[in-house]
Each structure stands twice: as structure tokens, then as C-alpha cells.
Tab-separated table of C-alpha atoms and ligand atoms in Angstrom:
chain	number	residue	atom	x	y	z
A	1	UNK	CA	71.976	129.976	166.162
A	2	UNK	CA	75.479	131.653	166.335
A	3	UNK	CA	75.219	134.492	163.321
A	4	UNK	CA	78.344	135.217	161.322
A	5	UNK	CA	79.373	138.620	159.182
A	6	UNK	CA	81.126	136.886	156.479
A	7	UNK	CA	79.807	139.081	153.203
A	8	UNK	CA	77.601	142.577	153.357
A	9	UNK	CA	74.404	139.965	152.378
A	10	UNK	CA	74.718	138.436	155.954
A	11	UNK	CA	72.013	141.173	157.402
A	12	UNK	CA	68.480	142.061	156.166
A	13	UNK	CA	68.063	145.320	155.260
A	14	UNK	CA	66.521	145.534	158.837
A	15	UNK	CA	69.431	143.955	160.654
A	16	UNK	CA	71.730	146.171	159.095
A	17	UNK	CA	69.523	149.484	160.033
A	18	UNK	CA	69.615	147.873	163.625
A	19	UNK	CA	73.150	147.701	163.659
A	20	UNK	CA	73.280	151.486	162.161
A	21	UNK	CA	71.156	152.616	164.702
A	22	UNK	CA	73.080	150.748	167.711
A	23	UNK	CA	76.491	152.469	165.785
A	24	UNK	CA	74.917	156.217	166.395
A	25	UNK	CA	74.027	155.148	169.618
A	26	UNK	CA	77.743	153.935	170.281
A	27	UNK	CA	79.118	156.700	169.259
A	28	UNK	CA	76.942	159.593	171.053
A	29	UNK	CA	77.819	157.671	174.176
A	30	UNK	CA	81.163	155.692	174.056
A	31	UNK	CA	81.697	153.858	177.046
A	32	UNK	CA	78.358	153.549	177.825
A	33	UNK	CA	77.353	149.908	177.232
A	34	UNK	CA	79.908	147.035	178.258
A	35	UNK	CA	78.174	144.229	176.526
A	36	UNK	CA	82.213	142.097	176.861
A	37	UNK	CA	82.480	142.932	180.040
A	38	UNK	CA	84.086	140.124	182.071
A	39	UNK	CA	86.124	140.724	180.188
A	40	UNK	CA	85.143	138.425	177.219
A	41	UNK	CA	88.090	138.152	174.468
A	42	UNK	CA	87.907	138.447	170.759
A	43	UNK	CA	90.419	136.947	168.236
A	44	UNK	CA	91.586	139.420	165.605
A	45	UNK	CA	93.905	137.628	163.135
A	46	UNK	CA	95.154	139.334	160.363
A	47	UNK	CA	96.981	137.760	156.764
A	48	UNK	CA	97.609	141.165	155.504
A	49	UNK	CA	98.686	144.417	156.478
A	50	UNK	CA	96.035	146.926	158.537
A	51	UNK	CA	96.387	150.317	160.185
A	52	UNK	CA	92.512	151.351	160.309
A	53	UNK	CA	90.829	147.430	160.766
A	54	UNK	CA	93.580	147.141	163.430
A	55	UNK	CA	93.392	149.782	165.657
A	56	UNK	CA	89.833	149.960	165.128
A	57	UNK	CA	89.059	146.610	166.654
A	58	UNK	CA	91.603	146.524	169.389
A	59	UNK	CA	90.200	149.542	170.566
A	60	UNK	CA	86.613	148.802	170.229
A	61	UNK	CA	87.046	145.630	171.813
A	62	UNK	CA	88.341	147.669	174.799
A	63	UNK	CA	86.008	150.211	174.552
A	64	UNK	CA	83.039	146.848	175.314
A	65	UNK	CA	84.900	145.970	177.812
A	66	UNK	CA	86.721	143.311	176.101
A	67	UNK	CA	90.027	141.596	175.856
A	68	UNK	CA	91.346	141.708	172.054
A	69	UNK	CA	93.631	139.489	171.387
A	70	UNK	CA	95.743	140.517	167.902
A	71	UNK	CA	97.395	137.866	165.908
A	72	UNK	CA	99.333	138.105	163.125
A	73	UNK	CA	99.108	134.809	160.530
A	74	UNK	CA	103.185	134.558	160.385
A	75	UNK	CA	103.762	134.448	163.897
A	76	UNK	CA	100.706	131.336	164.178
A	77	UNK	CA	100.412	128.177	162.690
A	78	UNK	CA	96.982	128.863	161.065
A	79	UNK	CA	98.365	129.165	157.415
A	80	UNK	CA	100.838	127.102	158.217
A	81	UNK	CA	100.416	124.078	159.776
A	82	UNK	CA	96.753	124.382	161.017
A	83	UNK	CA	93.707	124.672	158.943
A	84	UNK	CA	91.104	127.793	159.347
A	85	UNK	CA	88.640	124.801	160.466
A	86	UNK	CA	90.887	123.027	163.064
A	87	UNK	CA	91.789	126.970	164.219
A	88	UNK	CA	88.071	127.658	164.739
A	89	UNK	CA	87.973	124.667	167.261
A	90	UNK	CA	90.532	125.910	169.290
A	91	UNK	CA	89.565	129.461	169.726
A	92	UNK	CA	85.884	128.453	170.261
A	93	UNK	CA	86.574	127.556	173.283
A	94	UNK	CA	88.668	130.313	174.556
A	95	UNK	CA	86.973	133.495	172.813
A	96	UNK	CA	83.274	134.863	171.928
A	97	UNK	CA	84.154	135.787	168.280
A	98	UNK	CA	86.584	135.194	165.538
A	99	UNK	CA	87.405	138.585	163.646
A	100	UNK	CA	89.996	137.359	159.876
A	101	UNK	CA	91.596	139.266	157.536
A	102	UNK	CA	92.153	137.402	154.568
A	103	UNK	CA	92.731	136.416	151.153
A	104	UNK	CA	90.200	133.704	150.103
A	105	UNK	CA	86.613	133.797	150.874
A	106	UNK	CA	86.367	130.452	151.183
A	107	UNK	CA	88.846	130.236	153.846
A	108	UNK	CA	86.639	132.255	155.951
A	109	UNK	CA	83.725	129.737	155.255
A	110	UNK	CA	85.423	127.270	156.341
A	111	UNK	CA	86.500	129.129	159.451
A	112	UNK	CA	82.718	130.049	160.162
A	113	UNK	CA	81.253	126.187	159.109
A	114	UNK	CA	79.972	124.408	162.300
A	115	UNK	CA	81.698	127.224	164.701
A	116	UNK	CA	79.836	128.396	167.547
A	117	UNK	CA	80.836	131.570	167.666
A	118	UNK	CA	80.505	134.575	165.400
A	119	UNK	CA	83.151	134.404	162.465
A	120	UNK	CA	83.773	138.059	161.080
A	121	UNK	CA	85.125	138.955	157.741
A	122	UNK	CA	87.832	142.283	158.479
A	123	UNK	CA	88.646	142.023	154.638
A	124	UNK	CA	89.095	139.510	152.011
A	125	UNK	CA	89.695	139.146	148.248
A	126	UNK	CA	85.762	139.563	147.621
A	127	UNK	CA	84.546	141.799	150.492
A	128	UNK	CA	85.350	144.381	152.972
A	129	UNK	CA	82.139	144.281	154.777
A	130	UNK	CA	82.673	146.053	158.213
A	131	UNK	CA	84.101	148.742	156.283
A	132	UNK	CA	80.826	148.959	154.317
A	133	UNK	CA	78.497	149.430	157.538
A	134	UNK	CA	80.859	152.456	158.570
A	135	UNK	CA	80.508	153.949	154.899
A	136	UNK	CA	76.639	153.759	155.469
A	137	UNK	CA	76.527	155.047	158.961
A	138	UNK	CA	78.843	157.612	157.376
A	139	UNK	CA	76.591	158.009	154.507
A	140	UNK	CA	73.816	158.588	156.963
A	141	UNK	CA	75.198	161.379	158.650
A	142	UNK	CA	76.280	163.233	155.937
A	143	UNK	CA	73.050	162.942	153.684
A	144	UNK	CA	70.403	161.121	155.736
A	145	UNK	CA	68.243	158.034	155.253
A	146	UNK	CA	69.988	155.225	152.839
A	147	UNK	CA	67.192	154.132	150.773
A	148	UNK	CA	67.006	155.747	147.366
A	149	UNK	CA	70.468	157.442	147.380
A	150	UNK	CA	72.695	156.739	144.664
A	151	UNK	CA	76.129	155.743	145.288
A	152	UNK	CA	78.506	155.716	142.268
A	153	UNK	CA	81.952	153.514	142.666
A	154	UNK	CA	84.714	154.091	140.289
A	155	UNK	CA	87.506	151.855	139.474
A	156	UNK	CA	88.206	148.664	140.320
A	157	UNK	CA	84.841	147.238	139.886
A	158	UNK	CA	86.102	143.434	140.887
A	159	UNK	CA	87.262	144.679	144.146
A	160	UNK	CA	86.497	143.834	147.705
A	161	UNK	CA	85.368	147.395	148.202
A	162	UNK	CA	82.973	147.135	144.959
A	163	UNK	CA	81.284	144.267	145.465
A	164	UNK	CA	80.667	145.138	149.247
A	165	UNK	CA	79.202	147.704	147.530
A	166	UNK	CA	76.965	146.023	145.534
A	167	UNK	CA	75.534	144.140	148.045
A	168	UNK	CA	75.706	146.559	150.845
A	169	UNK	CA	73.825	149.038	149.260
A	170	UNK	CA	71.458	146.877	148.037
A	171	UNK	CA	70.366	146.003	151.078
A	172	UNK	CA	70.155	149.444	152.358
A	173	UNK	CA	67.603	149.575	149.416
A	174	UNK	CA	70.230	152.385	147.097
A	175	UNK	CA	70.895	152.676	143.493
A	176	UNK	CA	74.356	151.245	143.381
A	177	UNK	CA	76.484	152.048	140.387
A	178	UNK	CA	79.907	150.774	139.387
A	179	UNK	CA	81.876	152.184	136.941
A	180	UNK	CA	84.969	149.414	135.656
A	181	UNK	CA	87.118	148.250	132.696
A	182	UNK	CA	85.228	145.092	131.432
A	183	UNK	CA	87.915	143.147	132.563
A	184	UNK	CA	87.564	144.373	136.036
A	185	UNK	CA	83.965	143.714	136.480
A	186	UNK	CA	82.645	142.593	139.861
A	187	UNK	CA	81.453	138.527	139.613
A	188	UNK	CA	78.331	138.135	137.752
A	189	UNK	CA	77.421	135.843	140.467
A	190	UNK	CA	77.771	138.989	142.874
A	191	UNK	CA	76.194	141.302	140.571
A	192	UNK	CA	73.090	139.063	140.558
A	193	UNK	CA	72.830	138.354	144.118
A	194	UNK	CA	72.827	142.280	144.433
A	195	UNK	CA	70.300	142.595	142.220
A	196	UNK	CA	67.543	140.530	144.310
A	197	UNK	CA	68.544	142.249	146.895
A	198	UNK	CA	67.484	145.375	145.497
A	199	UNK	CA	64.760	143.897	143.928
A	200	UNK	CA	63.555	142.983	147.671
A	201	UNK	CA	64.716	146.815	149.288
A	202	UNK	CA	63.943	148.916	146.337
A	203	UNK	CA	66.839	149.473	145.352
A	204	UNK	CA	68.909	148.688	142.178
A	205	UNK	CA	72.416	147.924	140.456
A	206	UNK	CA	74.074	149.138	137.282
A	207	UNK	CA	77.278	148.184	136.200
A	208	UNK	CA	78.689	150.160	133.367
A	209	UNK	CA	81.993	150.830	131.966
A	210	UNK	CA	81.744	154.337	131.578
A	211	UNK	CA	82.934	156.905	135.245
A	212	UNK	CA	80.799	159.614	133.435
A	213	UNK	CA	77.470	157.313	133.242
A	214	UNK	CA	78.154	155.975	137.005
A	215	UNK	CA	78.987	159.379	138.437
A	216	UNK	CA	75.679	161.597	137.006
A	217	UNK	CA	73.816	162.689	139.151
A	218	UNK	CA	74.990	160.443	141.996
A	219	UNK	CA	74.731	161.766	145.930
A	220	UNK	CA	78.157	159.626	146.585
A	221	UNK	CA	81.011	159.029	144.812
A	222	UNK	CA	83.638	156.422	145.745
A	223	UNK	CA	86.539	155.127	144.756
A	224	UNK	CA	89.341	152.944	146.103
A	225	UNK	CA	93.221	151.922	145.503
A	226	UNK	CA	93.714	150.255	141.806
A	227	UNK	CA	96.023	147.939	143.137
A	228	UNK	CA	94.372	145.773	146.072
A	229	UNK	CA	96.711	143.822	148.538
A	230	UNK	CA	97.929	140.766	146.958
A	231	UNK	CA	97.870	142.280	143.296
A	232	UNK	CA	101.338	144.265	143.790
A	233	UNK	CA	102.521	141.944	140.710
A	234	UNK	CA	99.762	143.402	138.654
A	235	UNK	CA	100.797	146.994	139.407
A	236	UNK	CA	102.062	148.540	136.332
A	237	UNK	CA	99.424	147.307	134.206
A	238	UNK	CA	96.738	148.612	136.791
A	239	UNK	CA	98.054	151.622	136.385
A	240	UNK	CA	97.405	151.908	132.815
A	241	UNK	CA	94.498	149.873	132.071
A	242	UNK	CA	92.099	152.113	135.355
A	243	UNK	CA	94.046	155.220	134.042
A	244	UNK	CA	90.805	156.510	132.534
A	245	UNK	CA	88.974	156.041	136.299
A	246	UNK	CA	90.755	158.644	138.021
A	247	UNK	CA	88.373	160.467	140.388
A	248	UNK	CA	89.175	164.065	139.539
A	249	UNK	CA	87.480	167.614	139.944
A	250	UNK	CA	85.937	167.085	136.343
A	251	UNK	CA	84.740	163.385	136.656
A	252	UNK	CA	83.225	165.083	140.305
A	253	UNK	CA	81.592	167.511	138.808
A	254	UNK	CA	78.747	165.125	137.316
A	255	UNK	CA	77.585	163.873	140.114
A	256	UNK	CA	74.832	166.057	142.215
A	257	UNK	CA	75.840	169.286	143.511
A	258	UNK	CA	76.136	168.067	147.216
A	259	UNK	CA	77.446	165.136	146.562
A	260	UNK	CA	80.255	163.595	148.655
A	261	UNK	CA	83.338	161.843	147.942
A	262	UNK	CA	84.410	158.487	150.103
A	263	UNK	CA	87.590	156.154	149.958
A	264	UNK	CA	88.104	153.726	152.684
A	265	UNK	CA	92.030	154.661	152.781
A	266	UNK	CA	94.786	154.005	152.232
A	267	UNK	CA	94.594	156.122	148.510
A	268	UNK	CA	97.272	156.858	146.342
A	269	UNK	CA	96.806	160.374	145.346
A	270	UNK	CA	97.308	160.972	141.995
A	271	UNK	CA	96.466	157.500	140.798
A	272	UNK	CA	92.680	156.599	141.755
A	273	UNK	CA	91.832	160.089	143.187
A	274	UNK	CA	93.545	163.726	143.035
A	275	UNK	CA	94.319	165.540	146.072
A	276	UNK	CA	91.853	168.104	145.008
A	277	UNK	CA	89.454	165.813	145.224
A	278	UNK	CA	90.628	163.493	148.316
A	279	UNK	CA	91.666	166.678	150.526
A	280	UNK	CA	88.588	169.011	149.175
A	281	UNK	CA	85.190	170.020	151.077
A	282	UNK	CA	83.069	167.355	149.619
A	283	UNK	CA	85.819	164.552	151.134
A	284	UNK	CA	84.123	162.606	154.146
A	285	UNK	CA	87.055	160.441	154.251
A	286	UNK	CA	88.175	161.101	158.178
A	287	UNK	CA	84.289	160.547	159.343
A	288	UNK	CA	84.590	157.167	157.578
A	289	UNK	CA	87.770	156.599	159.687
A	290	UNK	CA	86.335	157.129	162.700
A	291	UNK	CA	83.233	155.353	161.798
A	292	UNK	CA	85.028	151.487	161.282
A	293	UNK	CA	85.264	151.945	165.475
A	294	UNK	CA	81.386	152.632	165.988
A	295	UNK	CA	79.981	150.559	163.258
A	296	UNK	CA	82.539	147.506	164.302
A	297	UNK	CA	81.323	147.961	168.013
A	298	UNK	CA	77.838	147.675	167.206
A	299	UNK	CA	78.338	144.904	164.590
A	300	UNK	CA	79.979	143.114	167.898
A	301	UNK	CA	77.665	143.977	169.931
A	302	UNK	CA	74.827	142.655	168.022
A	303	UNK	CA	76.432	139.473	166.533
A	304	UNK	CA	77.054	138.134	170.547
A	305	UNK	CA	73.539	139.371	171.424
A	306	UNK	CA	72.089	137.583	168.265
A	307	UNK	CA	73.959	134.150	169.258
B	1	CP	N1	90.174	150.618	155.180
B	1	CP	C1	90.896	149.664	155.776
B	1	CP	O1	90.457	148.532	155.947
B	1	CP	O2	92.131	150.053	156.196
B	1	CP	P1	93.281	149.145	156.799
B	1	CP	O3	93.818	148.300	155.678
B	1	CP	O4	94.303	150.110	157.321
B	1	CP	O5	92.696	148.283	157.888
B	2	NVA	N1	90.778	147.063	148.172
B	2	NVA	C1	91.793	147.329	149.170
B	2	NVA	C2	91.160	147.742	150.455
B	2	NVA	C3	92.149	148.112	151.532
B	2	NVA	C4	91.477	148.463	152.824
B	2	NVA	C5	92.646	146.096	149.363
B	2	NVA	O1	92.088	144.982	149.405
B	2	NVA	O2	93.866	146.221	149.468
């Protein structure tokens, strides 16, 4: 049955170890396996702007010895003309897997619904899931085995980044705190489906709206831009109501003593983290680059192998 990666919940807490492990192995050895050799091609469409998710595929793609093909929505008729459905049945039969950045979630269900190859989710409005398996393969070589680590994010707790998160982490079996405004919690429906998760892995899930009560203690502090693509309009107020969320040198300073700080770029310094804090020795932020090219490899990798 042709697996998709639409939301961090996708994998078992096993699958998503497998993929880890498969990323390490990727990356100690980076042309070694050719698993698109043919070359096989891979559709990476994007809706909204990307440097890292970008690059990061084309060049893994390459790397498999694959064909990416890059598409940007505007110059294509899906968002247009063509539905994500009647889009899917097109490139089906031309590609081995469908890679979208988006806005809706739903759109990507409806990409993934009935198509027989692997649908992957490169960002929407909910989740940013492929980012989340390079934060934990970055998480893993920083500070070691996933389970029982507590990961503290800060800001804007209805986020993509957030509530991949949530479930992420949950099913790596950590203590996943998020710190918001009440108005920017993540979905209750999100927060509960995180919760069995960790109920299953060991794990667990607080949501609070206090940085301080998030951030004690924590081995991993993360935080992300307070104004998300498609919420420019929203900008000023972001600004002041997450004004309190500011990952700073004193916020930092709560969490354990060799704790490190992530952000899966591009930040605004000054606004959801200082420079200090973003450009100081605890900042892992260039490892978790790198890591979207391993981690999206192996995610690749495994989704074609699993189909
Ligand atoms: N982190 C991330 O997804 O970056 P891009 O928007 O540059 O792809
Ligand atoms: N939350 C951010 C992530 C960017 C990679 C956004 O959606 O714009």
C-alpha cells in the first residue's frame, strides 16, 4: 500500500527511528545508495516561498540518483485551473512521489486520496513535518537517544512548526512543551492526538502559556518566526501580542545547563529570538540545515521502499 508523509503522526515511533537511523547512515556515506537510480523523478511543487525545503530536495533527489523536477504553483495550472486530485493523476503516471508545499492541509489530502504514489507534505498551514525528522536526527546528535528528552517550543504555539512538534515528539516518546498566548494555542484536536501518542511512546504534552514554565529544565529549546507565511496581514499585531515570547539569554537560562537552542530558519532576530541567543554556542541551527538533506533522503528512500 503506497505510504504517504502528510503530518509527523504518519510513522510509528519505530518507523520514524528507522528513518533516523537510514538519515545517519545517509549522511556518513552520501552517495552511497542510489535507491532513484534510473533515474526515477520526483515532483517538488511549491505555493510558497523556500530556500532550505528547495535546495534540500533538488539536491537530495540528485544525490539518489534522481531526477527532481521543481515547480512553482504560478507558473502551473494546479491552483488554477486543475484540482490537487486531478494533478495527482497526472503526475502518477510520470513520477515515483509527489513532494507540496502548501497552505491547506486538506489540499494535501486530497492530493494523497487514492494516489499511488507517496504524497509528501514540504510545509503547510498545520505541519512542517520533514523539517521535524531533521530536528530529531539533529536532536540526536547533539544529545543522544529521543525518548525522555524534553523539548520546550516558544511562541507561536498554533504554528506548523508547533504542532509538528507535538506530534513529532510524541512519537519519539519526549516530553513536549509549548509555551503560547491562549489565542495562539495549537488545535485541541492536535493537542489530543499528541497526547495518545505519548501515552503509547512514553512520552507526554503540556501546553502552557507561560515561556518560563515551558523552558525549565528543558534539554531543547525552540522557537520559530511569529509571523508564518500567509499571516503577513497579521504582522503588527504578532508583534505585540508574542512580544512576551522572545527567546532571550534570560528566558535560556531556565532551561538545563546543556541545553540547546533550535529554529528551523528563516528567524527574525530581535523579534522571536536575540542574536545572542540565535548566533551563541548552545545554537544548533546550521546542523539542522544540513540535516533537512539527510533526513529528506531517507524519508524518500523509505517511503518508495515501503510502497
Ligand atoms: N525551514 C524551512 O522550511 O525553510 P524554507 O522555507 O527556506 O524551505
Ligand atoms: N512557520 C514558518 C516556517 C517556515 C519554514 C512558516 O510557515 O512560514
Amino acid at each position: 500500500m503506497t505510504r504517504h508523509f502528510l503530518r509527523d503522526d504518519d510513522l510509528t515511533q519505530a518507523e520514524q527511528s528507522a528513518i533516523l537511523d537510514l538519515a545517519a547512515r545517509m549522511k556518513a556515506d552520501r552517495w552511497g545508495e542510489k535507491p532513484l537510480a534510473g533515474p526515477q523523478s520526483v515532483a517538488v511543487i511549491f505555493d510558497k516561498s523556500s530556500t532550505r525545503t528547495r535546495v534540500s530536495f533538488h539536491v537530495g533527489i540528485s544525490d539518489l540518483g534522481g531526477s527532481p523536477l521543481v515547480i512553482t504553483t504560478a507558473n502551473s495550472q494546479l491552483g488554477g485551473k486543475e484540482t490537487p486530485s486531478d494533478t495527482a493523476r497526472v503526475l502518477e503516471r510520470m513520477v515515483s512521489a509527489i513532494v507540496w508545499r502548501t497552505y491547506a492541509q486538506s489540499g494535501l489530502e486530497e492530493m494523497a486520496e487514492g494516489t499511488r504514489v507517496p504524497v509528501v507534505n514540504a510545509l503547510s498551514d498545520d505541519f512542517h513535518p520533514c523539517q521535524l525528522l531533521a530536528d530529531l536526527l539533529t536532536i540526536r546528535e547533539h544529545r543522544g537517544a529521543l525518548a525522555g528528552q524534553t523539548v520546550a517550543f516558544v511562541g507561536d504555539g498554533a504554528s506548523n512548526m508547533a504542532q509538528s512538534y507535538l506530534l513529532a515528539g510524541a512519537t519519539a516518546g519526549m516530553h513536549v512543551r509549548v509555551a503560547a498566548p491562549a489565542a495562539f494555542s495549537p488545535e485541541a484536536v492536535v493537542v489530543s492526538d499528541a497526547e495518545r501518542r505519548a501515552a503509547e511512546t512514553g512520552g507526554s504534552v503540556l501546553v502552557v502559556t507561560d515561556p518560563v514554565a515551558a523552558v525549565a529544565d528543558a534539554d531543547v529549546v525552540v522557537t520559530d518566526t511569529w509571523v508564518s507565511m500567509g499571516k503577513e496581514d497579521e504582522k503588527q499585531s504578532r508583534l505585540e501580542t508574542f512580544a512576551g515570547y522572545r527567546v532571550d539569554d534570560e528566558l535560556l537560562a531556565h532551561a538545563a545547563d546543556d541545553a540547546v537552542f533550535m529554529h528551523c530558519l528563516p528567524a527574525d532576530r530581535g523579534y522571536e529570538v536575540t542574536a545572542e541567543v540565535i548566533d551563541g554556542p548552545r545554537s544548533i541551527i546550521w546542523d539542522e540545515a544540513e540535516n533537512r538533506l539527510h533526513a529528506q533522503k531517507a524519508l524518500l528512500a523509505w517511503l518508495l521502499a515501503a510502497a
